[in-house]
Coordinates of C-alpha atoms in Angstrom, one line a residue:
X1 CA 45.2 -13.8 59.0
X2 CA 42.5 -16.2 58.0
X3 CA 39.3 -16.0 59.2
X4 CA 38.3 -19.3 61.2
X5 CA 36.1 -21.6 59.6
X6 CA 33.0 -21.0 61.4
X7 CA 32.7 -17.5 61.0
X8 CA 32.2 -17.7 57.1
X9 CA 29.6 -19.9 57.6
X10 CA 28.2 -18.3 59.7
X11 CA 28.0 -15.8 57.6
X12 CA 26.0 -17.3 54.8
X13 CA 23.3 -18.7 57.2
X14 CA 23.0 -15.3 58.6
X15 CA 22.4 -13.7 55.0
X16 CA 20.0 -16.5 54.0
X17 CA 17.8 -15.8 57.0
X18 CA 17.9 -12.0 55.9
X19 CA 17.0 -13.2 52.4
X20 CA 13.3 -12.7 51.7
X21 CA 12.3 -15.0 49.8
X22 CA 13.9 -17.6 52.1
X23 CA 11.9 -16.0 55.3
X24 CA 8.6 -15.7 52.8
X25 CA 8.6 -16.5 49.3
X26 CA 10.0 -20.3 50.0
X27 CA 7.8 -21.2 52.2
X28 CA 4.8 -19.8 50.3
X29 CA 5.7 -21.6 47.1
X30 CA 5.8 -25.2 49.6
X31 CA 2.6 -24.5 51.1
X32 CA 0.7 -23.6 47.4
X33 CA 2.7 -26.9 45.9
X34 CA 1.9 -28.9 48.8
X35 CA -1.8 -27.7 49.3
X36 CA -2.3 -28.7 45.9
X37 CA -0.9 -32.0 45.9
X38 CA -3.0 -33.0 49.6
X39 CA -5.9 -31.8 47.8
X40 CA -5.6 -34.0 44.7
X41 CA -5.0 -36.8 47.2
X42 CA -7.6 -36.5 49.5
X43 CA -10.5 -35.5 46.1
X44 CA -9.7 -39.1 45.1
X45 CA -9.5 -40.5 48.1
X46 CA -13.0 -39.2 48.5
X47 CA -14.3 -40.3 44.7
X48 CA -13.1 -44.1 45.9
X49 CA -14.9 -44.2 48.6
X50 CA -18.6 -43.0 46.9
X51 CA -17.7 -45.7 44.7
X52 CA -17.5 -48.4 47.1
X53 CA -20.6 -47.3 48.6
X54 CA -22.5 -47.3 45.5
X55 CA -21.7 -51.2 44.6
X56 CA -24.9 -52.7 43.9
X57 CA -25.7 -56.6 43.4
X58 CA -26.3 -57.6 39.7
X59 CA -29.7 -58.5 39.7
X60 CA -30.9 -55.8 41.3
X61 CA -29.5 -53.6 38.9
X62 CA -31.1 -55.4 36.2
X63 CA -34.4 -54.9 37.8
X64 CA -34.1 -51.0 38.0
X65 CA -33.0 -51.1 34.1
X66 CA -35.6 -53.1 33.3
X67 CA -38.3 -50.4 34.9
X68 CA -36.8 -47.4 34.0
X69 CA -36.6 -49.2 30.1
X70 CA -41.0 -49.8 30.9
X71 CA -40.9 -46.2 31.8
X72 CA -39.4 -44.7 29.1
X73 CA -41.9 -43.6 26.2
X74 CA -41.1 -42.7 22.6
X75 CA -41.4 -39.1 21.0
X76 CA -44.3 -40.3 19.3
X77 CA -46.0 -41.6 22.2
X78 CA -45.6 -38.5 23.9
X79 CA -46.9 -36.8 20.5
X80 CA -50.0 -38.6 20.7
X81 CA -50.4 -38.1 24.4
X82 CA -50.4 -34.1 24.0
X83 CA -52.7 -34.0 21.2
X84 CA -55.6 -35.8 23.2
X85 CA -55.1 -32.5 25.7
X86 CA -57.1 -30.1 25.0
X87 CA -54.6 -27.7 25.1
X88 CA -56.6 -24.4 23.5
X89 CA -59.4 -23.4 26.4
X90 CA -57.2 -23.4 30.0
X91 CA -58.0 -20.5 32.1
X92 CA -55.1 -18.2 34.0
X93 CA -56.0 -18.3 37.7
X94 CA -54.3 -16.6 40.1
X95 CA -53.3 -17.3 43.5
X96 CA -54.7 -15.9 46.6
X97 CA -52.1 -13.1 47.9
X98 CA -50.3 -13.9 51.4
X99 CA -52.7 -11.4 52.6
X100 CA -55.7 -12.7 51.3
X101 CA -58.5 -15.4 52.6
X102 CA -57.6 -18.8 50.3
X103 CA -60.6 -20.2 51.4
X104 CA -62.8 -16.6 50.0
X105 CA -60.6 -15.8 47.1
X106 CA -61.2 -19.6 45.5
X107 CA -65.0 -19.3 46.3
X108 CA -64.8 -15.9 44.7
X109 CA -62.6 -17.8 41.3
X110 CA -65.3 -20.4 41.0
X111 CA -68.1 -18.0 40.8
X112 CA -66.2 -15.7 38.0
X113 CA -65.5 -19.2 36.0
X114 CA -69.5 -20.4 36.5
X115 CA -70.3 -16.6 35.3
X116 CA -68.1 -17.2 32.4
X117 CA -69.0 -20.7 31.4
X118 CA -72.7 -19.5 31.6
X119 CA -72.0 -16.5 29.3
X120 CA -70.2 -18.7 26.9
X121 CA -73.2 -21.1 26.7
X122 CA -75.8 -18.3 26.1
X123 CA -73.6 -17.3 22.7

């Protein structure tokens, strides 16, 4: 005799529920597909809307080209700027310690840079 009908599917549905990757592999691979896919979507949904935010009216964006274009200076400018500097005598002067007096220790750096000045002068 036949088996009826239902029995044989039955069957299948009970060895694709004993599958593994049907209990845990399938819907792995739909969660990393579609993680992926609602990320992409909601990044650009995201990049629009900084972009409508950041719409600025023509003229005003002619007037902050125009002053960063008044700001800008040439490599030569900046050349000559540097070599009026006197770039040669600077002094290394080191900051008061968390546990030292600010007000003491910058009294104390002045002296030691009068003491010094006045010894360079007497050469």
């Amino acid at each position: 005799m036949a088996a009826p009908m239902g029995t044989k599917g039955g069957g299948f549905l009970q060895r694709l529920r004993r599958n593994t990757f049907f209990k845990y592999g399938l819907p792995m691979l739909v969660l990393i597909v579609g993680g992926a896919y609602g990320l992409k979507e909601f990044r650009t949904l995201r990049y629009e809307i900084i972009d409508k935010r950041k719409t600025v009216d023509p003229e005003t964006e002619e007037r902050m080209k125009q002053r960063q274009k008044a700001k800008k200076a040439s490599l030569a400018e900046e050349f000559e700027r540097l070599q009026q500097q006197d770039l040669d005598t600077w002094h290394n002067i080191r900051g008061p310690r968390p546990w030292e007096d600010s007000k003491e220790f910058q009294t104390m750096q002045r002296q030691n840079m009068e003491k010094s000045k006045n010894v360079e002068l007497t050469r």
